[in-house]
Amino acid sequence: MTKVENAQRYVGAPQPAPAKKDGPFFVMFWRSAVGKKWIMAVTGIMLIGFVFAHMLGNLKIFLSADAIDHYAEWLRTIGYPILPKTGVLWILRAGLLGAVVLHIWAAASLTRMNRAARPNGYKSPREYVAADFAARTMRWTGIILTLFIIFHLLDLTWGQTGVKDFKSGDVYNNIVNSFTRVPVAIAYIVANIAIGIHLYHGAWSMFQSLGINSPRFNPWRRGFAIGLASIIAIGNISIPLLVVTKVVK
Amino acid sequence: MKLTLKIWRQDGPTAEGRFETYDMPAVVPDMSFLEMIDVLNERLISEESEPIAFDHDCREGICGSCSMMINGIPHGPERGTATCQLHMRKFKDGEHITVEPWRARSFPIIKDLAVDRSPLDRIIEAGGYISAPTGAARDANEILIPKEAADAAMDAAACIGCGACVAACPNGAAQLFTAAKYGHLSLLPQGQPERWTRAIGMVDEMERWFGSCTNFGECETACPKEISIDFIALLNRDYIKAQFKNRRLSGQKS
């Protein structure tokens, strides 16, 4: 029996994308949208873990200048002496860069796929019932975060944004000198609101993408996302907010 | 009640479409939405103009034929019902109602409000079946199934294949349909032999036609059978697991 492909039935009949060709396991995995969402969830967890630890570390600014400078120095010496100084730091940086690249690459590729799935959209206004603001703006908050990360690296890692007396390793003074500039503080606050919104959807969505679903703990998933998003957003925002309002000097 | 309808008219799959406005001066509130269009079509026929083409069959919410975007929501504002079960009393007197067909690359418009949903059948062909022994019927309760599992499989099996999930999804994804069809077979003992080939087969075929799931949850609210996106999580989980499974061991119990 030969299978009649839809494409032959009438003019204008839908055409499927070509069937996936066989390939190595991880290539096949990457070629599927479900696989890409799984990778977005796993890289998302890595990035959430980073953002959370980054926030905890930076909150040391409220203890003392010494505390945060000492913590920053410790980051360079993790794993020393079995590994060279900054060895672990570079492994973490490589992992993060890989995670960011995969996360964005998968998102871009899925966006293309989804746009192609409805080239001719609705001609009357849609009435969304469940798709909330956070879910519908994931692409935009994602773009804001990417731009923010670049700015943040230029600002406090490489000192390229004109921070007064920028000195690598002089963490406390660099932060205070950067955030006393009002537009910069506002940029940091806006970017962290975007992180909160991005995580509100992402930290819930990852459970679905990973297939973690059970009636017993499903009610906790949204609460987890709200809690995580607010802790990270509030923790991060507190730093530029308290610096720009001269509470931390 | 008086209503104004704005309905999408399109002569064929490749023709240009347009909205046309129809005044409905005497709608009975107890009519279903489809009965109202029947009345309009009678009028159009008596005026010797072309009646509106739309899909319908059982008119009791179990066949999955009716497919209309009503005021921007698949099957209209009433939750958990198909268009045929939507009554005009749910609308206000004097309301303007906009009706559009489902829109997706793989749901081309055949005419007016009727779309071709056969790509959903391609997904079923790719794994939505079980192999069963032929011959005498087996005893009904020969295979014991936990109550919760049977209930969950039944919830998934409620899918009538109308395509409202695709229509509702901002990504034009058919994940809820596929997950429901996958779930109702794969949650039961009878569906286990093909479980891993089914997961891969159905998802890969689905992705040839439709968009991908980004967990908006819009499908669940549009579904006339209120099928939960929990089944999408199950499908995702089993697709990933299937990638790692050594299928030569799948005859082993544990």
PDB file of N, CA, C and O in Angstrom, chain A residues 6 9-10 14-17 19-20 25 32-34 37 113-114 116-118 120-127 129-131 135 201 204-205 208-209 211 213, chain B residues 69 72 100-101 103 105 108 116 118 122 125 166-169 171 204 207-218 229-230 233 236-237 239-240 243:
ATOM      1  N   ASN A   6      -0.337  14.082   1.881  1.00  0.00           N
ATOM      2  CA  ASN A   6      -1.296  15.174   1.830  1.00  0.00           C
ATOM      3  C   ASN A   6      -1.039  16.139   0.681  1.00  0.00           C
ATOM      4  O   ASN A   6      -1.963  16.631   0.059  1.00  0.00           O
ATOM      5  N   ARG A   9      -2.979  15.993  -2.626  1.00  0.00           N
ATOM      6  CA  ARG A   9      -4.419  15.870  -2.708  1.00  0.00           C
ATOM      7  C   ARG A   9      -5.125  17.013  -3.410  1.00  0.00           C
ATOM      8  O   ARG A   9      -6.061  16.808  -4.139  1.00  0.00           O
ATOM      9  N   TYR A  10      -4.736  18.238  -3.174  1.00  0.00           N
ATOM     10  CA  TYR A  10      -5.381  19.375  -3.844  1.00  0.00           C
ATOM     11  C   TYR A  10      -4.433  20.566  -3.825  1.00  0.00           C
ATOM     12  O   TYR A  10      -3.477  20.597  -3.059  1.00  0.00           O
ATOM     13  N   PRO A  14      -1.625  21.318   2.711  1.00  0.00           N
ATOM     14  CA  PRO A  14      -0.459  21.617   3.544  1.00  0.00           C
ATOM     15  C   PRO A  14       0.729  20.717   3.218  1.00  0.00           C
ATOM     16  O   PRO A  14       0.555  19.556   2.871  1.00  0.00           O
ATOM     17  N   GLN A  15       1.914  21.301   3.310  1.00  0.00           N
ATOM     18  CA  GLN A  15       3.151  20.563   3.056  1.00  0.00           C
ATOM     19  C   GLN A  15       3.874  20.364   4.376  1.00  0.00           C
ATOM     20  O   GLN A  15       4.151  21.333   5.063  1.00  0.00           O
ATOM     21  N   PRO A  16       4.201  19.127   4.734  1.00  0.00           N
ATOM     22  CA  PRO A  16       4.976  18.938   5.966  1.00  0.00           C
ATOM     23  C   PRO A  16       6.439  19.269   5.735  1.00  0.00           C
ATOM     24  O   PRO A  16       6.915  19.234   4.597  1.00  0.00           O
ATOM     25  N   ALA A  17       7.120  19.595   6.832  1.00  0.00           N
ATOM     26  CA  ALA A  17       8.573  19.722   6.736  1.00  0.00           C
ATOM     27  C   ALA A  17       9.138  18.340   6.432  1.00  0.00           C
ATOM     28  O   ALA A  17       8.511  17.332   6.741  1.00  0.00           O
ATOM     29  N   ALA A  19      10.945  14.810   6.683  1.00  0.00           N
ATOM     30  CA  ALA A  19      11.174  13.964   7.857  1.00  0.00           C
ATOM     31  C   ALA A  19      12.627  14.103   8.285  1.00  0.00           C
ATOM     32  O   ALA A  19      13.512  14.313   7.453  1.00  0.00           O
ATOM     33  N   LYS A  20      12.862  13.977   9.609  1.00  0.00           N
ATOM     34  CA  LYS A  20      14.227  14.088  10.127  1.00  0.00           C
ATOM     35  C   LYS A  20      15.098  12.963   9.587  1.00  0.00           C
ATOM     36  O   LYS A  20      14.691  11.812   9.576  1.00  0.00           O
ATOM     37  N   PHE A  25      22.870  10.483  18.142  1.00  0.00           N
ATOM     38  CA  PHE A  25      21.861  10.663  19.167  1.00  0.00           C
ATOM     39  C   PHE A  25      21.619  12.139  19.530  1.00  0.00           C
ATOM     40  O   PHE A  25      20.500  12.632  19.495  1.00  0.00           O
ATOM     41  N   SER A  32      14.761  17.956  17.434  1.00  0.00           N
ATOM     42  CA  SER A  32      13.345  17.953  17.811  1.00  0.00           C
ATOM     43  C   SER A  32      13.059  19.145  18.723  1.00  0.00           C
ATOM     44  O   SER A  32      13.901  19.565  19.514  1.00  0.00           O
ATOM     45  N   ALA A  33      11.851  19.707  18.566  1.00  0.00           N
ATOM     46  CA  ALA A  33      11.473  20.858  19.383  1.00  0.00           C
ATOM     47  C   ALA A  33      11.351  20.467  20.852  1.00  0.00           C
ATOM     48  O   ALA A  33      11.712  21.244  21.738  1.00  0.00           O
ATOM     49  N   VAL A  34      10.849  19.245  21.117  1.00  0.00           N
ATOM     50  CA  VAL A  34      10.730  18.795  22.508  1.00  0.00           C
ATOM     51  C   VAL A  34      12.127  18.687  23.127  1.00  0.00           C
ATOM     52  O   VAL A  34      12.344  19.078  24.279  1.00  0.00           O
ATOM     53  N   LYS A  37      13.386  22.174  23.882  1.00  0.00           N
ATOM     54  CA  LYS A  37      12.774  22.730  25.096  1.00  0.00           C
ATOM     55  C   LYS A  37      13.402  22.097  26.336  1.00  0.00           C
ATOM     56  O   LYS A  37      13.565  22.766  27.360  1.00  0.00           O
ATOM     57  N   MET A 113      10.436  28.315  14.019  1.00  0.00           N
ATOM     58  CA  MET A 113       9.515  27.205  13.764  1.00  0.00           C
ATOM     59  C   MET A 113       8.067  27.629  14.047  1.00  0.00           C
ATOM     60  O   MET A 113       7.154  27.312  13.283  1.00  0.00           O
ATOM     61  N   ASN A 114       7.888  28.375  15.137  1.00  0.00           N
ATOM     62  CA  ASN A 114       6.533  28.743  15.545  1.00  0.00           C
ATOM     63  C   ASN A 114       5.932  29.822  14.650  1.00  0.00           C
ATOM     64  O   ASN A 114       4.727  29.832  14.398  1.00  0.00           O
ATOM     65  N   ALA A 116       6.602  30.060  11.527  1.00  0.00           N
ATOM     66  CA  ALA A 116       6.281  29.364  10.273  1.00  0.00           C
ATOM     67  C   ALA A 116       5.010  28.539  10.416  1.00  0.00           C
ATOM     68  O   ALA A 116       4.352  28.233   9.424  1.00  0.00           O
ATOM     69  N   ALA A 117       4.650  28.175  11.655  1.00  0.00           N
ATOM     70  CA  ALA A 117       3.471  27.329  11.855  1.00  0.00           C
ATOM     71  C   ALA A 117       2.173  28.103  11.633  1.00  0.00           C
ATOM     72  O   ALA A 117       1.116  27.499  11.476  1.00  0.00           O
ATOM     73  N   ARG A 118       2.239  29.441  11.674  1.00  0.00           N
ATOM     74  CA  ARG A 118       1.041  30.224  11.363  1.00  0.00           C
ATOM     75  C   ARG A 118       1.448  31.464  10.575  1.00  0.00           C
ATOM     76  O   ARG A 118       1.479  32.584  11.102  1.00  0.00           O
ATOM     77  N   ASN A 120      -0.090  32.913   8.205  1.00  0.00           N
ATOM     78  CA  ASN A 120      -1.240  33.752   7.910  1.00  0.00           C
ATOM     79  C   ASN A 120      -2.077  33.829   9.186  1.00  0.00           C
ATOM     80  O   ASN A 120      -2.866  32.936   9.481  1.00  0.00           O
ATOM     81  N   GLY A 121      -1.889  34.893   9.936  1.00  0.00           N
ATOM     82  CA  GLY A 121      -2.463  34.956  11.277  1.00  0.00           C
ATOM     83  C   GLY A 121      -3.941  35.296  11.291  1.00  0.00           C
ATOM     84  O   GLY A 121      -4.577  35.450  10.258  1.00  0.00           O
ATOM     85  N   TYR A 122      -4.483  35.388  12.506  1.00  0.00           N
ATOM     86  CA  TYR A 122      -5.899  35.730  12.664  1.00  0.00           C
ATOM     87  C   TYR A 122      -6.145  37.168  12.221  1.00  0.00           C
ATOM     88  O   TYR A 122      -5.327  38.038  12.443  1.00  0.00           O
ATOM     89  N   LYS A 123      -7.310  37.354  11.593  1.00  0.00           N
ATOM     90  CA  LYS A 123      -7.621  38.676  11.065  1.00  0.00           C
ATOM     91  C   LYS A 123      -8.470  39.484  12.039  1.00  0.00           C
ATOM     92  O   LYS A 123      -8.741  40.648  11.819  1.00  0.00           O
ATOM     93  N   SER A 124      -8.931  38.839  13.100  1.00  0.00           N
ATOM     94  CA  SER A 124      -9.664  39.563  14.132  1.00  0.00           C
ATOM     95  C   SER A 124      -8.865  39.426  15.431  1.00  0.00           C
ATOM     96  O   SER A 124      -8.030  38.533  15.550  1.00  0.00           O
ATOM     97  N   PRO A 125      -9.091  40.320  16.406  1.00  0.00           N
ATOM     98  CA  PRO A 125      -8.277  40.266  17.629  1.00  0.00           C
ATOM     99  C   PRO A 125      -8.442  38.949  18.377  1.00  0.00           C
ATOM    100  O   PRO A 125      -9.550  38.415  18.479  1.00  0.00           O
ATOM    101  N   ARG A 126      -7.311  38.410  18.887  1.00  0.00           N
ATOM    102  CA  ARG A 126      -7.355  37.206  19.708  1.00  0.00           C
ATOM    103  C   ARG A 126      -7.716  37.585  21.138  1.00  0.00           C
ATOM    104  O   ARG A 126      -7.375  38.661  21.614  1.00  0.00           O
ATOM    105  N   GLU A 127      -8.391  36.691  21.809  1.00  0.00           N
ATOM    106  CA  GLU A 127      -8.726  36.895  23.216  1.00  0.00           C
ATOM    107  C   GLU A 127      -7.943  35.843  23.988  1.00  0.00           C
ATOM    108  O   GLU A 127      -8.304  34.670  23.984  1.00  0.00           O
ATOM    109  N   VAL A 129      -6.707  33.746  27.097  1.00  0.00           N
ATOM    110  CA  VAL A 129      -7.315  33.386  28.371  1.00  0.00           C
ATOM    111  C   VAL A 129      -6.222  33.019  29.377  1.00  0.00           C
ATOM    112  O   VAL A 129      -6.227  33.481  30.516  1.00  0.00           O
ATOM    113  N   ALA A 130      -5.272  32.186  28.941  1.00  0.00           N
ATOM    114  CA  ALA A 130      -4.275  31.658  29.874  1.00  0.00           C
ATOM    115  C   ALA A 130      -2.890  32.268  29.661  1.00  0.00           C
ATOM    116  O   ALA A 130      -2.113  32.373  30.606  1.00  0.00           O
ATOM    117  N   ALA A 131      -2.581  32.626  28.414  1.00  0.00           N
ATOM    118  CA  ALA A 131      -1.227  33.105  28.108  1.00  0.00           C
ATOM    119  C   ALA A 131      -1.008  34.453  28.779  1.00  0.00           C
ATOM    120  O   ALA A 131      -1.551  35.465  28.348  1.00  0.00           O
ATOM    121  N   ALA A 135       4.544  35.088  29.878  1.00  0.00           N
ATOM    122  CA  ALA A 135       4.742  34.074  28.848  1.00  0.00           C
ATOM    123  C   ALA A 135       4.822  34.704  27.464  1.00  0.00           C
ATOM    124  O   ALA A 135       5.622  34.288  26.634  1.00  0.00           O
ATOM    125  N   HIS A 201       7.755  33.006  34.274  1.00  0.00           N
ATOM    126  CA  HIS A 201       7.305  31.980  33.319  1.00  0.00           C
ATOM    127  C   HIS A 201       8.312  30.826  33.248  1.00  0.00           C
ATOM    128  O   HIS A 201       7.921  29.664  33.272  1.00  0.00           O
ATOM    129  N   TRP A 204       8.461  28.148  36.017  1.00  0.00           N
ATOM    130  CA  TRP A 204       7.302  27.257  36.002  1.00  0.00           C
ATOM    131  C   TRP A 204       7.354  26.349  34.773  1.00  0.00           C
ATOM    132  O   TRP A 204       7.155  25.144  34.850  1.00  0.00           O
ATOM    133  N   SER A 205       7.656  26.975  33.636  1.00  0.00           N
ATOM    134  CA  SER A 205       7.642  26.281  32.349  1.00  0.00           C
ATOM    135  C   SER A 205       8.633  25.120  32.297  1.00  0.00           C
ATOM    136  O   SER A 205       8.378  24.100  31.647  1.00  0.00           O
ATOM    137  N   GLN A 208       7.266  21.706  33.024  1.00  0.00           N
ATOM    138  CA  GLN A 208       6.517  21.103  31.910  1.00  0.00           C
ATOM    139  C   GLN A 208       7.483  20.536  30.867  1.00  0.00           C
ATOM    140  O   GLN A 208       7.298  19.436  30.377  1.00  0.00           O
ATOM    141  N   SER A 209       8.507  21.326  30.526  1.00  0.00           N
ATOM    142  CA  SER A 209       9.441  20.903  29.479  1.00  0.00           C
ATOM    143  C   SER A 209      10.216  19.659  29.893  1.00  0.00           C
ATOM    144  O   SER A 209      10.559  18.828  29.062  1.00  0.00           O
ATOM    145  N   GLY A 211       8.990  17.498  31.918  1.00  0.00           N
ATOM    146  CA  GLY A 211       8.005  16.454  32.197  1.00  0.00           C
ATOM    147  C   GLY A 211       7.875  16.154  33.678  1.00  0.00           C
ATOM    148  O   GLY A 211       7.500  15.053  34.060  1.00  0.00           O
ATOM    149  N   ASN A 213       5.763  16.416  36.506  1.00  0.00           N
ATOM    150  CA  ASN A 213       4.347  16.727  36.663  1.00  0.00           C
ATOM    151  C   ASN A 213       3.709  15.628  37.485  1.00  0.00           C
ATOM    152  O   ASN A 213       3.776  14.461  37.120  1.00  0.00           O
TER     153      ASN A 213
ATOM    154  N   MET B  69     -13.478  30.127  15.259  1.00  0.00           N
ATOM    155  CA  MET B  69     -12.891  31.104  16.159  1.00  0.00           C
ATOM    156  C   MET B  69     -13.982  32.141  16.384  1.00  0.00           C
ATOM    157  O   MET B  69     -14.341  32.875  15.464  1.00  0.00           O
ATOM    158  N   GLY B  72     -12.404  35.641  18.810  1.00  0.00           N
ATOM    159  CA  GLY B  72     -11.001  35.422  19.183  1.00  0.00           C
ATOM    160  C   GLY B  72     -10.751  34.244  20.090  1.00  0.00           C
ATOM    161  O   GLY B  72      -9.644  34.073  20.594  1.00  0.00           O
ATOM    162  N   GLU B 100     -14.197  33.406  12.612  1.00  0.00           N
ATOM    163  CA  GLU B 100     -13.059  33.153  11.723  1.00  0.00           C
ATOM    164  C   GLU B 100     -12.755  31.663  11.716  1.00  0.00           C
ATOM    165  O   GLU B 100     -13.062  30.967  12.697  1.00  0.00           O
ATOM    166  N   PRO B 101     -12.148  31.155  10.664  1.00  0.00           N
ATOM    167  CA  PRO B 101     -11.726  29.741  10.713  1.00  0.00           C
ATOM    168  C   PRO B 101     -10.474  29.571  11.586  1.00  0.00           C
ATOM    169  O   PRO B 101      -9.827  30.555  11.922  1.00  0.00           O
ATOM    170  N   ARG B 103      -6.694  29.018  12.163  1.00  0.00           N
ATOM    171  CA  ARG B 103      -5.591  29.411  11.280  1.00  0.00           C
ATOM    172  C   ARG B 103      -4.293  28.755  11.717  1.00  0.00           C
ATOM    173  O   ARG B 103      -3.856  28.902  12.858  1.00  0.00           O
ATOM    174  N   ARG B 105      -0.582  26.941   9.452  1.00  0.00           N
ATOM    175  CA  ARG B 105      -0.021  26.556   8.152  1.00  0.00           C
ATOM    176  C   ARG B 105      -0.577  25.213   7.704  1.00  0.00           C
ATOM    177  O   ARG B 105      -0.895  25.029   6.531  1.00  0.00           O
ATOM    178  N   PRO B 108      -5.101  24.404   6.119  1.00  0.00           N
ATOM    179  CA  PRO B 108      -5.516  25.346   5.076  1.00  0.00           C
ATOM    180  C   PRO B 108      -7.040  25.455   5.027  1.00  0.00           C
ATOM    181  O   PRO B 108      -7.758  24.493   5.306  1.00  0.00           O
ATOM    182  N   ASP B 116      -8.923  22.094   6.533  1.00  0.00           N
ATOM    183  CA  ASP B 116      -8.446  20.711   6.391  1.00  0.00           C
ATOM    184  C   ASP B 116      -7.617  20.366   7.621  1.00  0.00           C
ATOM    185  O   ASP B 116      -6.554  20.943   7.844  1.00  0.00           O
ATOM    186  N   SER B 118      -6.557  17.235   8.284  1.00  0.00           N
ATOM    187  CA  SER B 118      -6.000  15.886   8.109  1.00  0.00           C
ATOM    188  C   SER B 118      -4.570  15.711   8.639  1.00  0.00           C
ATOM    189  O   SER B 118      -4.187  14.581   8.930  1.00  0.00           O
ATOM    190  N   ARG B 122      -2.248  12.311  10.317  1.00  0.00           N
ATOM    191  CA  ARG B 122      -0.872  11.851  10.067  1.00  0.00           C
ATOM    192  C   ARG B 122      -0.190  11.564  11.403  1.00  0.00           C
ATOM    193  O   ARG B 122       0.604  10.641  11.522  1.00  0.00           O
ATOM    194  N   GLU B 125      -1.430   8.248  12.645  1.00  0.00           N
ATOM    195  CA  GLU B 125      -0.807   7.159  11.882  1.00  0.00           C
ATOM    196  C   GLU B 125       0.603   6.857  12.366  1.00  0.00           C
ATOM    197  O   GLU B 125       1.079   5.733  12.249  1.00  0.00           O
ATOM    198  N   VAL B 166      -4.651  23.699  18.498  1.00  0.00           N
ATOM    199  CA  VAL B 166      -3.777  24.308  17.492  1.00  0.00           C
ATOM    200  C   VAL B 166      -4.228  25.735  17.225  1.00  0.00           C
ATOM    201  O   VAL B 166      -3.421  26.665  17.148  1.00  0.00           O
ATOM    202  N   ALA B 167      -5.563  25.902  17.107  1.00  0.00           N
ATOM    203  CA  ALA B 167      -6.120  27.222  16.806  1.00  0.00           C
ATOM    204  C   ALA B 167      -5.815  28.210  17.917  1.00  0.00           C
ATOM    205  O   ALA B 167      -5.516  29.374  17.663  1.00  0.00           O
ATOM    206  N   ALA B 168      -5.859  27.743  19.171  1.00  0.00           N
ATOM    207  CA  ALA B 168      -5.667  28.637  20.309  1.00  0.00           C
ATOM    208  C   ALA B 168      -4.202  28.962  20.531  1.00  0.00           C
ATOM    209  O   ALA B 168      -3.866  30.042  21.003  1.00  0.00           O
ATOM    210  N   CYS B 169      -3.316  28.037  20.187  1.00  0.00           N
ATOM    211  CA  CYS B 169      -1.897  28.179  20.518  1.00  0.00           C
ATOM    212  C   CYS B 169      -1.269  29.334  19.748  1.00  0.00           C
ATOM    213  O   CYS B 169      -1.354  29.371  18.525  1.00  0.00           O
ATOM    214  N   ASN B 171       1.643  29.601  19.087  1.00  0.00           N
ATOM    215  CA  ASN B 171       2.685  29.009  18.249  1.00  0.00           C
ATOM    216  C   ASN B 171       2.117  28.065  17.204  1.00  0.00           C
ATOM    217  O   ASN B 171       2.883  27.423  16.485  1.00  0.00           O
ATOM    218  N   ASP B 204       7.758  13.339  16.390  1.00  0.00           N
ATOM    219  CA  ASP B 204       8.501  13.711  15.180  1.00  0.00           C
ATOM    220  C   ASP B 204       7.538  14.078  14.045  1.00  0.00           C
ATOM    221  O   ASP B 204       7.774  15.031  13.299  1.00  0.00           O
ATOM    222  N   GLU B 207       5.950  17.511  14.683  1.00  0.00           N
ATOM    223  CA  GLU B 207       6.834  18.647  14.459  1.00  0.00           C
ATOM    224  C   GLU B 207       7.066  18.924  12.974  1.00  0.00           C
ATOM    225  O   GLU B 207       7.585  19.975  12.617  1.00  0.00           O
ATOM    226  N   ARG B 208       6.695  17.972  12.113  1.00  0.00           N
ATOM    227  CA  ARG B 208       6.783  18.245  10.676  1.00  0.00           C
ATOM    228  C   ARG B 208       5.671  19.204  10.226  1.00  0.00           C
ATOM    229  O   ARG B 208       5.779  19.846   9.194  1.00  0.00           O
ATOM    230  N   TRP B 209       4.599  19.258  10.991  1.00  0.00           N
ATOM    231  CA  TRP B 209       3.426  20.026  10.566  1.00  0.00           C
ATOM    232  C   TRP B 209       3.175  21.275  11.398  1.00  0.00           C
ATOM    233  O   TRP B 209       2.642  22.264  10.890  1.00  0.00           O
ATOM    234  N   PHE B 210       3.480  21.214  12.679  1.00  0.00           N
ATOM    235  CA  PHE B 210       2.998  22.252  13.596  1.00  0.00           C
ATOM    236  C   PHE B 210       4.140  22.932  14.329  1.00  0.00           C
ATOM    237  O   PHE B 210       5.290  22.532  14.217  1.00  0.00           O
ATOM    238  N   GLY B 211       3.780  23.957  15.105  1.00  0.00           N
ATOM    239  CA  GLY B 211       4.761  24.683  15.903  1.00  0.00           C
ATOM    240  C   GLY B 211       5.132  23.903  17.158  1.00  0.00           C
ATOM    241  O   GLY B 211       4.782  22.737  17.300  1.00  0.00           O
ATOM    242  N   SER B 212       5.842  24.575  18.064  1.00  0.00           N
ATOM    243  CA  SER B 212       6.291  23.872  19.269  1.00  0.00           C
ATOM    244  C   SER B 212       5.644  24.474  20.498  1.00  0.00           C
ATOM    245  O   SER B 212       5.218  25.619  20.505  1.00  0.00           O
ATOM    246  N   CYS B 213       5.609  23.680  21.556  1.00  0.00           N
ATOM    247  CA  CYS B 213       4.954  24.094  22.802  1.00  0.00           C
ATOM    248  C   CYS B 213       5.883  24.991  23.611  1.00  0.00           C
ATOM    249  O   CYS B 213       7.013  24.626  23.877  1.00  0.00           O
ATOM    250  N   THR B 214       5.386  26.182  23.987  1.00  0.00           N
ATOM    251  CA  THR B 214       6.169  27.009  24.906  1.00  0.00           C
ATOM    252  C   THR B 214       5.404  27.238  26.213  1.00  0.00           C
ATOM    253  O   THR B 214       5.639  28.212  26.912  1.00  0.00           O
ATOM    254  N   ASN B 215       4.491  26.342  26.509  1.00  0.00           N
ATOM    255  CA  ASN B 215       3.803  26.335  27.801  1.00  0.00           C
ATOM    256  C   ASN B 215       3.001  27.597  28.093  1.00  0.00           C
ATOM    257  O   ASN B 215       3.019  28.111  29.203  1.00  0.00           O
ATOM    258  N   PHE B 216       2.306  28.096  27.082  1.00  0.00           N
ATOM    259  CA  PHE B 216       1.376  29.203  27.301  1.00  0.00           C
ATOM    260  C   PHE B 216       0.159  28.722  28.104  1.00  0.00           C
ATOM    261  O   PHE B 216      -0.404  29.462  28.896  1.00  0.00           O
ATOM    262  N   GLY B 217      -0.294  27.497  27.816  1.00  0.00           N
ATOM    263  CA  GLY B 217      -1.487  26.979  28.483  1.00  0.00           C
ATOM    264  C   GLY B 217      -2.785  27.393  27.820  1.00  0.00           C
ATOM    265  O   GLY B 217      -3.874  27.117  28.326  1.00  0.00           O
ATOM    266  N   GLU B 218      -2.687  28.064  26.675  1.00  0.00           N
ATOM    267  CA  GLU B 218      -3.892  28.560  26.001  1.00  0.00           C
ATOM    268  C   GLU B 218      -4.755  27.404  25.478  1.00  0.00           C
ATOM    269  O   GLU B 218      -5.987  27.478  25.473  1.00  0.00           O
ATOM    270  N   ILE B 229      -2.962  20.274  30.385  1.00  0.00           N
ATOM    271  CA  ILE B 229      -1.598  20.296  29.846  1.00  0.00           C
ATOM    272  C   ILE B 229      -0.669  19.381  30.652  1.00  0.00           C
ATOM    273  O   ILE B 229       0.488  19.224  30.298  1.00  0.00           O
ATOM    274  N   ASP B 230      -1.180  18.770  31.712  1.00  0.00           N
ATOM    275  CA  ASP B 230      -0.406  17.720  32.396  1.00  0.00           C
ATOM    276  C   ASP B 230      -0.006  16.633  31.400  1.00  0.00           C
ATOM    277  O   ASP B 230       1.063  16.027  31.519  1.00  0.00           O
ATOM    278  N   ALA B 233       3.179  17.443  29.640  1.00  0.00           N
ATOM    279  CA  ALA B 233       4.360  17.109  30.441  1.00  0.00           C
ATOM    280  C   ALA B 233       4.678  15.616  30.317  1.00  0.00           C
ATOM    281  O   ALA B 233       5.839  15.225  30.192  1.00  0.00           O
ATOM    282  N   ASN B 236       6.252  15.044  26.898  1.00  0.00           N
ATOM    283  CA  ASN B 236       7.634  15.530  26.884  1.00  0.00           C
ATOM    284  C   ASN B 236       8.546  14.555  27.620  1.00  0.00           C
ATOM    285  O   ASN B 236       9.630  14.215  27.141  1.00  0.00           O
ATOM    286  N   ARG B 237       8.097  14.109  28.787  1.00  0.00           N
ATOM    287  CA  ARG B 237       8.894  13.211  29.611  1.00  0.00           C
ATOM    288  C   ARG B 237       9.172  11.909  28.873  1.00  0.00           C
ATOM    289  O   ARG B 237      10.306  11.423  28.826  1.00  0.00           O
ATOM    290  N   TYR B 239       9.020  11.351  25.626  1.00  0.00           N
ATOM    291  CA  TYR B 239       9.832  11.562  24.418  1.00  0.00           C
ATOM    292  C   TYR B 239      11.314  11.573  24.797  1.00  0.00           C
ATOM    293  O   TYR B 239      12.139  10.942  24.131  1.00  0.00           O
ATOM    294  N   ILE B 240      11.634  12.286  25.888  1.00  0.00           N
ATOM    295  CA  ILE B 240      13.032  12.349  26.338  1.00  0.00           C
ATOM    296  C   ILE B 240      13.499  10.960  26.793  1.00  0.00           C
ATOM    297  O   ILE B 240      14.571  10.488  26.416  1.00  0.00           O
ATOM    298  N   GLN B 243      14.368   8.563  24.074  1.00  0.00           N
ATOM    299  CA  GLN B 243      15.663   8.766  23.425  1.00  0.00           C
ATOM    300  C   GLN B 243      16.757   7.939  24.101  1.00  0.00           C
ATOM    301  O   GLN B 243      17.732   7.567  23.475  1.00  0.00           O
TER     302      GLN B 243
END
